[in-house]
mmCIF file of C-alpha atoms in Angstrom:
data_model
loop_
_atom_site.group_PDB
_atom_site.id
_atom_site.type_symbol
_atom_site.label_atom_id
_atom_site.label_comp_id
_atom_site.label_asym_id
_atom_site.label_seq_id
_atom_site.Cartn_x
_atom_site.Cartn_y
_atom_site.Cartn_z
ATOM 1 C CA UNK A 1 -46.348 -45.698 1.148
ATOM 2 C CA UNK A 2 -50.125 -46.479 1.967
ATOM 3 C CA UNK A 3 -52.657 -44.984 -0.489
ATOM 4 C CA UNK A 4 -55.466 -44.597 2.268
ATOM 5 C CA UNK A 5 -56.472 -41.082 3.534
ATOM 6 C CA UNK A 6 -55.173 -41.766 7.048
ATOM 7 C CA UNK A 7 -51.729 -42.576 5.932
ATOM 8 C CA UNK A 8 -50.268 -39.363 7.907
ATOM 9 C CA UNK A 9 -51.580 -40.543 11.432
ATOM 10 C CA UNK A 10 -51.519 -44.377 11.110
ATOM 11 C CA UNK A 11 -48.200 -45.111 8.996
ATOM 12 C CA UNK A 12 -45.674 -46.278 11.156
ATOM 13 C CA UNK A 13 -41.799 -46.697 10.108
ATOM 14 C CA UNK A 14 -39.185 -49.016 10.719
ATOM 15 C CA UNK A 15 -36.092 -48.204 12.661
ATOM 16 C CA UNK A 16 -32.817 -49.456 12.419
ATOM 17 C CA UNK A 17 -32.217 -50.446 16.166
ATOM 18 C CA UNK A 18 -28.687 -50.343 15.986
ATOM 19 C CA UNK A 19 -28.244 -46.605 14.404
ATOM 20 C CA UNK A 20 -31.737 -45.256 15.570
ATOM 21 C CA UNK A 21 -32.311 -44.163 12.003
ATOM 22 C CA UNK A 22 -35.554 -44.552 10.094
ATOM 23 C CA UNK A 23 -35.183 -47.037 6.945
ATOM 24 C CA UNK A 24 -36.433 -45.817 3.863
ATOM 25 C CA UNK A 25 -39.530 -43.338 3.929
ATOM 26 C CA UNK A 26 -41.737 -46.430 2.339
ATOM 27 C CA UNK A 27 -40.364 -49.195 4.854
ATOM 28 C CA UNK A 28 -43.145 -49.611 7.424
ATOM 29 C CA UNK A 29 -46.865 -50.618 7.910
ATOM 30 C CA UNK A 30 -50.171 -48.790 7.887
ATOM 31 C CA UNK A 31 -52.033 -49.699 11.287
ATOM 32 C CA UNK A 32 -55.250 -49.896 9.403
ATOM 33 C CA UNK A 33 -54.367 -53.540 8.377
ATOM 34 C CA UNK A 34 -57.854 -54.455 8.119
ATOM 35 C CA UNK A 35 -58.573 -51.776 5.723
ATOM 36 C CA UNK A 36 -55.457 -50.628 4.042
ATOM 37 C CA UNK A 37 -53.064 -53.526 4.491
ATOM 38 C CA UNK A 38 -50.243 -51.931 3.452
ATOM 39 C CA UNK A 39 -46.761 -53.262 4.717
ATOM 40 C CA UNK A 40 -43.294 -52.925 3.549
ATOM 41 C CA UNK A 41 -40.983 -54.937 5.978
ATOM 42 C CA UNK A 42 -37.053 -54.435 6.361
ATOM 43 C CA UNK A 43 -36.603 -57.945 4.828
ATOM 44 C CA UNK A 44 -38.449 -57.064 1.438
ATOM 45 C CA UNK A 45 -36.472 -53.638 1.612
ATOM 46 C CA UNK A 46 -33.053 -55.363 2.111
ATOM 47 C CA UNK A 47 -34.153 -57.899 -0.428
ATOM 48 C CA UNK A 48 -34.558 -55.294 -3.224
ATOM 49 C CA UNK A 49 -31.589 -53.031 -2.071
ATOM 50 C CA UNK A 50 -28.738 -55.374 -1.385
ATOM 51 C CA UNK A 51 -26.368 -52.395 -1.185
ATOM 52 C CA UNK A 52 -28.186 -51.184 1.896
ATOM 53 C CA UNK A 53 -28.028 -54.054 3.834
ATOM 54 C CA UNK A 54 -26.597 -53.117 7.334
ATOM 55 C CA UNK A 55 -23.057 -54.428 8.404
ATOM 56 C CA UNK A 56 -24.880 -55.730 11.630
ATOM 57 C CA UNK A 57 -27.225 -58.012 9.922
ATOM 58 C CA UNK A 58 -25.761 -61.129 11.625
ATOM 59 C CA UNK A 59 -26.264 -59.520 14.846
ATOM 60 C CA UNK A 60 -29.644 -58.892 14.293
ATOM 61 C CA UNK A 61 -30.606 -62.332 13.515
ATOM 62 C CA UNK A 62 -28.883 -63.514 16.761
ATOM 63 C CA UNK A 63 -30.818 -60.791 18.745
ATOM 64 C CA UNK A 64 -34.354 -61.990 17.282
ATOM 65 C CA UNK A 65 -33.496 -65.559 18.421
ATOM 66 C CA UNK A 66 -32.236 -64.381 21.971
ATOM 67 C CA UNK A 67 -33.991 -65.788 25.145
ATOM 68 C CA UNK A 68 -32.644 -62.613 26.892
ATOM 69 C CA UNK A 69 -35.192 -59.662 27.345
ATOM 70 C CA UNK A 70 -35.860 -57.016 29.748
ATOM 71 C CA UNK A 71 -38.713 -56.565 32.205
ATOM 72 C CA UNK A 72 -40.491 -53.571 33.740
ATOM 73 C CA UNK A 73 -39.627 -53.045 37.566
ATOM 74 C CA UNK A 74 -42.736 -54.047 39.763
ATOM 75 C CA UNK A 75 -42.509 -51.035 41.432
ATOM 76 C CA UNK A 76 -43.355 -48.806 38.497
ATOM 77 C CA UNK A 77 -46.278 -51.102 37.787
ATOM 78 C CA UNK A 78 -47.299 -50.800 41.252
ATOM 79 C CA UNK A 79 -47.310 -46.926 40.661
ATOM 80 C CA UNK A 80 -49.812 -47.220 38.227
ATOM 81 C CA UNK A 81 -52.560 -49.141 40.300
ATOM 82 C CA UNK A 82 -54.524 -46.010 41.254
ATOM 83 C CA UNK A 83 -56.306 -43.026 39.970
ATOM 84 C CA UNK A 84 -59.029 -45.116 38.516
ATOM 85 C CA UNK A 85 -61.596 -42.198 38.935
ATOM 86 C CA UNK A 86 -59.530 -40.595 36.486
ATOM 87 C CA UNK A 87 -59.368 -43.307 33.924
ATOM 88 C CA UNK A 88 -61.576 -43.440 30.869
ATOM 89 C CA UNK A 89 -61.577 -46.947 30.435
ATOM 90 C CA UNK A 90 -62.104 -47.992 33.954
ATOM 91 C CA UNK A 91 -64.702 -45.716 34.644
ATOM 92 C CA UNK A 92 -66.627 -47.079 31.386
ATOM 93 C CA UNK A 93 -66.273 -50.419 32.824
ATOM 94 C CA UNK A 94 -68.014 -49.177 36.088
ATOM 95 C CA UNK A 95 -70.768 -48.115 33.652
ATOM 96 C CA UNK A 96 -71.098 -51.370 32.290
ATOM 97 C CA UNK A 97 -70.597 -53.746 35.267
ATOM 98 C CA UNK A 98 -70.883 -51.340 38.196
ATOM 99 C CA UNK A 99 -68.166 -50.384 40.759
ATOM 100 C CA UNK A 100 -67.638 -53.985 42.127
ATOM 101 C CA UNK A 101 -67.376 -55.680 38.609
ATOM 102 C CA UNK A 102 -65.000 -52.866 37.193
ATOM 103 C CA UNK A 103 -62.769 -53.249 40.370
ATOM 104 C CA UNK A 104 -62.827 -57.094 39.752
ATOM 105 C CA UNK A 105 -61.552 -56.604 36.119
ATOM 106 C CA UNK A 106 -58.753 -54.090 37.075
ATOM 107 C CA UNK A 107 -57.461 -56.130 39.537
ATOM 108 C CA UNK A 108 -57.604 -59.610 37.258
ATOM 109 C CA UNK A 109 -55.917 -57.789 34.719
ATOM 110 C CA UNK A 110 -53.972 -55.456 36.734
ATOM 111 C CA UNK A 111 -54.877 -52.703 34.683
ATOM 112 C CA UNK A 112 -52.940 -49.454 35.070
ATOM 113 C CA UNK A 113 -53.370 -45.749 34.730
ATOM 114 C CA UNK A 114 -51.102 -43.409 32.865
ATOM 115 C CA UNK A 115 -50.630 -39.540 32.935
ATOM 116 C CA UNK A 116 -48.834 -39.877 29.300
ATOM 117 C CA UNK A 117 -52.323 -38.665 28.147
ATOM 118 C CA UNK A 118 -55.144 -37.562 30.705
ATOM 119 C CA UNK A 119 -57.792 -40.362 31.414
ATOM 120 C CA UNK A 120 -55.256 -43.042 29.572
ATOM 121 C CA UNK A 121 -54.881 -46.780 30.474
ATOM 122 C CA UNK A 122 -51.870 -49.176 30.748
ATOM 123 C CA UNK A 123 -52.356 -52.826 29.436
ATOM 124 C CA UNK A 124 -49.506 -54.413 31.189
ATOM 125 C CA UNK A 125 -48.183 -57.693 29.446
ATOM 126 C CA UNK A 126 -47.537 -59.849 32.458
ATOM 127 C CA UNK A 127 -46.114 -63.479 31.538
ATOM 128 C CA UNK A 128 -46.560 -66.559 33.227
ATOM 129 C CA UNK A 129 -43.926 -65.885 35.790
ATOM 130 C CA UNK A 130 -45.468 -62.277 36.698
ATOM 131 C CA UNK A 131 -42.771 -60.627 34.882
ATOM 132 C CA UNK A 132 -44.069 -57.677 33.116
ATOM 133 C CA UNK A 133 -42.813 -57.449 29.859
ATOM 134 C CA UNK A 134 -44.204 -54.082 28.626
ATOM 135 C CA UNK A 135 -47.347 -52.264 28.737
ATOM 136 C CA UNK A 136 -49.360 -50.469 25.861
ATOM 137 C CA UNK A 137 -50.889 -47.100 26.614
ATOM 138 C CA UNK A 138 -53.969 -46.368 25.145
ATOM 139 C CA UNK A 139 -56.446 -43.558 25.294
ATOM 140 C CA UNK A 140 -60.106 -44.192 24.907
ATOM 141 C CA UNK A 141 -63.296 -41.929 24.675
ATOM 142 C CA UNK A 142 -65.103 -42.060 28.111
ATOM 143 C CA UNK A 143 -68.393 -41.835 26.397
ATOM 144 C CA UNK A 144 -68.569 -45.121 24.074
ATOM 145 C CA UNK A 145 -64.766 -46.607 25.169
ATOM 146 C CA UNK A 146 -64.039 -46.121 21.443
ATOM 147 C CA UNK A 147 -60.099 -45.570 20.910
ATOM 148 C CA UNK A 148 -59.168 -42.100 20.410
ATOM 149 C CA UNK A 149 -57.539 -41.821 17.020
ATOM 150 C CA UNK A 150 -57.542 -37.723 16.255
ATOM 151 C CA UNK A 151 -55.875 -35.698 15.760
ATOM 152 C CA UNK A 152 -53.353 -39.324 16.014
ATOM 153 C CA UNK A 153 -53.735 -42.326 16.847
ATOM 154 C CA UNK A 154 -53.131 -42.437 20.786
ATOM 155 C CA UNK A 155 -50.835 -45.626 21.498
ATOM 156 C CA UNK A 156 -47.386 -45.606 23.357
ATOM 157 C CA UNK A 157 -45.534 -48.224 24.832
ATOM 158 C CA UNK A 158 -44.340 -48.374 28.539
ATOM 159 C CA UNK A 159 -40.991 -49.576 27.843
ATOM 160 C CA UNK A 160 -40.390 -46.608 25.680
ATOM 161 C CA UNK A 161 -41.344 -44.135 28.306
ATOM 162 C CA UNK A 162 -40.526 -45.509 32.057
ATOM 163 C CA UNK A 163 -37.679 -45.114 34.237
ATOM 164 C CA UNK A 164 -33.799 -45.885 33.762
ATOM 165 C CA UNK A 165 -33.180 -49.182 35.714
ATOM 166 C CA UNK A 166 -34.554 -52.363 34.373
ATOM 167 C CA UNK A 167 -34.197 -55.824 35.132
ATOM 168 C CA UNK A 168 -33.188 -58.349 32.382
ATOM 169 C CA UNK A 169 -34.665 -61.706 32.837
ATOM 170 C CA UNK A 170 -32.640 -64.721 31.169
ATOM 171 C CA UNK A 171 -34.172 -68.319 30.534
ATOM 172 C CA UNK A 172 -32.141 -71.159 30.104
ATOM 173 C CA UNK A 173 -32.697 -73.956 27.755
ATOM 174 C CA UNK A 174 -35.392 -75.714 29.781
ATOM 175 C CA UNK A 175 -36.998 -72.780 30.020
ATOM 176 C CA UNK A 176 -38.538 -73.667 33.471
ATOM 177 C CA UNK A 177 -37.806 -70.602 35.725
ATOM 178 C CA UNK A 178 -36.429 -67.182 35.208
ATOM 179 C CA UNK A 179 -33.065 -65.811 36.234
ATOM 180 C CA UNK A 180 -33.077 -62.157 36.971
ATOM 181 C CA UNK A 181 -30.221 -59.688 37.059
ATOM 182 C CA UNK A 182 -30.373 -55.960 37.491
ATOM 183 C CA UNK A 183 -29.131 -53.875 34.737
ATOM 184 C CA UNK A 184 -28.811 -50.040 35.324
ATOM 185 C CA UNK A 185 -28.080 -47.753 32.580
ATOM 186 C CA UNK A 186 -27.969 -43.703 32.477
ATOM 187 C CA UNK A 187 -30.200 -43.765 29.451
ATOM 188 C CA UNK A 188 -31.750 -47.276 28.758
ATOM 189 C CA UNK A 189 -35.046 -45.778 27.697
ATOM 190 C CA UNK A 190 -35.799 -43.928 24.259
ATOM 191 C CA UNK A 191 -37.425 -40.599 24.524
ATOM 192 C CA UNK A 192 -40.413 -39.681 22.499
ATOM 193 C CA UNK A 193 -40.652 -36.479 20.140
ATOM 194 C CA UNK A 194 -43.725 -35.271 18.297
ATOM 195 C CA UNK A 195 -43.961 -34.946 14.773
ATOM 196 C CA UNK A 196 -46.121 -31.929 13.434
ATOM 197 C CA UNK A 197 -48.951 -34.796 12.776
ATOM 198 C CA UNK A 198 -48.575 -35.749 16.546
ATOM 199 C CA UNK A 199 -47.492 -38.950 15.606
ATOM 200 C CA UNK A 200 -44.930 -40.396 18.360
ATOM 201 C CA UNK A 201 -41.551 -41.601 17.098
ATOM 202 C CA UNK A 202 -38.671 -43.107 19.047
ATOM 203 C CA UNK A 203 -34.621 -43.274 19.071
ATOM 204 C CA UNK A 204 -32.684 -46.132 19.488
ATOM 205 C CA UNK A 205 -33.153 -48.166 22.821
ATOM 206 C CA UNK A 206 -31.133 -50.643 24.842
ATOM 207 C CA UNK A 207 -34.316 -52.301 25.851
ATOM 208 C CA UNK A 208 -34.583 -55.644 24.767
ATOM 209 C CA UNK A 209 -38.175 -56.385 24.294
ATOM 210 C CA UNK A 210 -40.144 -59.947 24.055
ATOM 211 C CA UNK A 211 -43.720 -59.545 24.385
ATOM 212 C CA UNK A 212 -46.193 -62.010 25.407
ATOM 213 C CA UNK A 213 -49.907 -62.291 25.196
ATOM 214 C CA UNK A 214 -51.969 -59.832 27.400
ATOM 215 C CA UNK A 215 -53.209 -61.892 29.985
ATOM 216 C CA UNK A 216 -50.904 -64.738 30.126
ATOM 217 C CA UNK A 217 -50.221 -64.468 34.149
ATOM 218 C CA UNK A 218 -53.848 -65.865 34.233
ATOM 219 C CA UNK A 219 -52.735 -69.299 32.778
ATOM 220 C CA UNK A 220 -51.311 -70.406 35.825
ATOM 221 C CA UNK A 221 -54.767 -70.076 37.447
ATOM 222 C CA UNK A 222 -56.254 -72.885 35.789
ATOM 223 C CA UNK A 223 -53.796 -75.430 33.659
ATOM 224 C CA UNK A 224 -56.937 -76.971 32.060
ATOM 225 C CA UNK A 225 -59.506 -74.238 31.161
ATOM 226 C CA UNK A 226 -60.083 -73.235 27.605
ATOM 227 C CA UNK A 227 -58.366 -70.211 26.399
ATOM 228 C CA UNK A 228 -59.811 -67.526 24.338
ATOM 229 C CA UNK A 229 -57.861 -65.075 22.502
ATOM 230 C CA UNK A 230 -59.061 -61.643 20.930
ATOM 231 C CA UNK A 231 -57.238 -58.989 19.116
ATOM 232 C CA UNK A 232 -57.514 -56.120 21.645
ATOM 233 C CA UNK A 233 -57.095 -56.053 25.270
ATOM 234 C CA UNK A 234 -60.313 -54.041 25.739
ATOM 235 C CA UNK A 235 -62.144 -57.128 24.038
ATOM 236 C CA UNK A 236 -60.469 -59.572 26.269
ATOM 237 C CA UNK A 237 -61.170 -58.038 29.645
ATOM 238 C CA UNK A 238 -64.995 -57.355 28.694
ATOM 239 C CA UNK A 239 -65.817 -60.861 27.114
ATOM 240 C CA UNK A 240 -64.453 -62.044 30.283
ATOM 241 C CA UNK A 241 -67.574 -61.094 31.942
ATOM 242 C CA UNK A 242 -69.859 -61.993 29.206
ATOM 243 C CA UNK A 243 -68.188 -65.623 28.355
ATOM 244 C CA UNK A 244 -66.310 -66.497 31.501
ATOM 245 C CA UNK A 245 -65.570 -70.284 30.690
ATOM 246 C CA UNK A 246 -62.609 -69.141 28.974
ATOM 247 C CA UNK A 247 -59.486 -67.403 30.099
ATOM 248 C CA UNK A 248 -59.696 -64.689 27.943
ATOM 249 C CA UNK A 249 -56.461 -63.124 26.522
ATOM 250 C CA UNK A 250 -55.147 -60.536 23.753
ATOM 251 C CA UNK A 251 -52.651 -60.729 20.886
ATOM 252 C CA UNK A 252 -52.504 -57.162 20.728
ATOM 253 C CA UNK A 253 -53.369 -56.588 17.068
ATOM 254 C CA UNK A 254 -54.255 -58.592 14.044
ATOM 255 C CA UNK A 255 -50.492 -59.373 13.489
ATOM 256 C CA UNK A 256 -49.894 -60.048 17.469
ATOM 257 C CA UNK A 257 -50.819 -63.528 17.284
ATOM 258 C CA UNK A 258 -47.488 -65.203 17.049
ATOM 259 C CA UNK A 259 -46.033 -68.765 17.562
ATOM 260 C CA UNK A 260 -43.633 -67.254 19.611
ATOM 261 C CA UNK A 261 -46.329 -65.806 21.870
ATOM 262 C CA UNK A 262 -48.326 -68.874 21.794
ATOM 263 C CA UNK A 263 -45.849 -71.587 22.725
ATOM 264 C CA UNK A 264 -47.016 -71.249 26.396
ATOM 265 C CA UNK A 265 -50.366 -72.518 25.410
ATOM 266 C CA UNK A 266 -49.002 -75.963 24.608
ATOM 267 C CA UNK A 267 -51.507 -78.606 25.903
ATOM 268 C CA UNK A 268 -54.407 -75.985 25.726
ATOM 269 C CA UNK A 269 -57.462 -75.793 23.716
ATOM 270 C CA UNK A 270 -57.538 -72.374 22.254
ATOM 271 C CA UNK A 271 -60.418 -70.757 20.467
ATOM 272 C CA UNK A 272 -59.364 -67.535 18.676
ATOM 273 C CA UNK A 273 -62.005 -64.560 17.970
ATOM 274 C CA UNK A 274 -60.572 -62.033 15.296
ATOM 275 C CA UNK A 275 -62.127 -58.932 14.418
ATOM 276 C CA UNK A 276 -64.712 -59.401 11.612
ATOM 277 C CA UNK A 277 -61.950 -58.249 8.842
ATOM 278 C CA UNK A 278 -59.332 -60.448 10.195
ATOM 279 C CA UNK A 279 -61.025 -63.942 10.091
ATOM 280 C CA UNK A 280 -59.069 -64.827 6.722
ATOM 281 C CA UNK A 281 -55.727 -64.133 8.453
ATOM 282 C CA UNK A 282 -56.655 -65.651 11.702
ATOM 283 C CA UNK A 283 -57.746 -69.078 10.010
ATOM 284 C CA UNK A 284 -54.177 -69.118 8.262
ATOM 285 C CA UNK A 285 -52.426 -68.295 11.282
ATOM 286 C CA UNK A 286 -54.655 -71.236 13.055
ATOM 287 C CA UNK A 287 -53.414 -73.776 10.712
ATOM 288 C CA UNK A 288 -49.780 -72.628 11.333
ATOM 289 C CA UNK A 289 -50.209 -72.742 15.149
ATOM 290 C CA UNK A 290 -51.650 -76.204 15.068
ATOM 291 C CA UNK A 291 -48.618 -77.262 12.659
ATOM 292 C CA UNK A 292 -45.869 -75.706 14.957
ATOM 293 C CA UNK A 293 -47.552 -76.303 18.397
ATOM 294 C CA UNK A 294 -48.964 -79.764 17.813
ATOM 295 C CA UNK A 295 -50.108 -80.359 21.452
ATOM 296 C CA UNK A 296 -52.441 -77.195 21.529
ATOM 297 C CA UNK A 297 -55.792 -76.864 19.413
ATOM 298 C CA UNK A 298 -56.459 -73.965 17.739
ATOM 299 C CA UNK A 299 -60.262 -73.174 16.721
ATOM 300 C CA UNK A 300 -61.151 -70.061 15.031
ATOM 301 C CA UNK A 301 -64.525 -68.963 16.483
ATOM 302 C CA UNK A 302 -67.086 -67.864 13.424
ATOM 303 C CA UNK A 303 -69.640 -66.096 15.193
ATOM 304 C CA UNK A 304 -68.871 -62.789 13.705
ATOM 305 C CA UNK A 305 -69.056 -64.105 10.237
ATOM 306 C CA UNK A 306 -72.800 -64.802 10.641
ATOM 307 C CA UNK A 307 -74.290 -62.004 8.339
ATOM 308 C CA UNK A 308 -71.895 -59.365 9.277
ATOM 309 C CA UNK A 309 -73.222 -55.909 7.931
ATOM 310 C CA UNK A 310 -71.260 -53.527 5.609
ATOM 311 C CA UNK A 311 -71.083 -51.203 8.503
ATOM 312 C CA UNK A 312 -69.667 -53.937 10.664
ATOM 313 C CA UNK A 313 -67.095 -54.250 8.453
ATOM 314 C CA UNK A 314 -66.481 -50.683 7.904
ATOM 315 C CA UNK A 315 -66.135 -50.472 11.572
ATOM 316 C CA UNK A 316 -64.097 -53.639 11.869
ATOM 317 C CA UNK A 317 -66.212 -54.773 14.776
ATOM 318 C CA UNK A 318 -65.139 -57.411 17.380
ATOM 319 C CA UNK A 319 -67.138 -59.849 19.540
ATOM 320 C CA UNK A 320 -67.771 -56.954 22.320
ATOM 321 C CA UNK A 321 -68.820 -54.292 20.216
ATOM 322 C CA UNK A 322 -72.017 -55.741 19.660
ATOM 323 C CA UNK A 323 -72.579 -56.005 23.670
ATOM 324 C CA UNK A 324 -71.225 -52.367 23.991
ATOM 325 C CA UNK A 325 -73.466 -51.127 21.336
ATOM 326 C CA UNK A 326 -76.369 -52.603 23.158
ATOM 327 C CA UNK A 327 -75.620 -51.035 26.462
ATOM 328 C CA UNK A 328 -75.104 -47.565 24.691
ATOM 329 C CA UNK A 329 -78.761 -47.854 23.248
ATOM 330 C CA UNK A 330 -79.836 -48.943 26.500
ATOM 331 C CA UNK A 331 -78.405 -45.907 28.078
ATOM 332 C CA UNK A 332 -79.547 -43.721 25.645
ATOM 333 C CA UNK A 333 -82.972 -44.821 26.112
ATOM 334 C CA UNK A 334 -82.779 -44.636 29.874
ATOM 335 C CA UNK A 335 -81.712 -40.889 29.486
ATOM 336 C CA UNK A 336 -78.055 -41.527 30.711
ATOM 337 C CA UNK A 337 -75.965 -41.082 27.721
#
């Protein structure tokens, strides 16, 4: 188990997707990877405990390589594209960039609103074929746009919460065009239950998830433009105003920058903007990506490594935090905070 003081709020356990049961109590990872770093994977657990290896191990390997995945129906996505006056993140965008600028970003990234928590935002993962793989639901503080982490980390996933009818996408070996079939089930999605600490836990789900980069749907608008990838969706959205010469996308987390997600970037120049504490990890990942996707060129931007303060490292700042800090200071001086 992680030794940090946040373990009751940030430790996520792995689930056996066939039985719906958690693995051992110490099999999981701390969401504070940049501070804590604890991660005990199922692979490590089964290697150390061969007697616990599940009977469906071969099936799990096949599933991880499958080209089949589910998508969120367009009707559900459309139903979230309203209520922005009650959305903490969109209202913060309006304060930073004005109503017109906020609307531009909302439409560009198809930012949704969720009632899962009052004021919550949905960052839809929309692929290059306009298929919605899933959506990350997050709650931000309306004052400074920091994530709400008390009394628990407010993150949930749309594919675990929405509807009962999904569409399954199947790509052929050419992967040039998607083929849709409708799949209906009485209980496709899991239910969420809350632990005493407020953490969200799931039971088994039939939803076949295959994540993509946030903002992937923007690639087709300009096939030659340089891509920039940040860790968080918030960072990508705000950075697209300050540094508009890139197509801004997000990996979703420090660990979210994967070869599978990045294959869509073949032939592109890609600049990586990790959080200040993730530079070593993303430099290693960039080398792997350049090796595995040779037609792309992945470059790590080193802006944040230039004299970061101890406070910057404690906060785990990214490239957008400085701009937000400057805005907050400006508003404070103007008496708007």
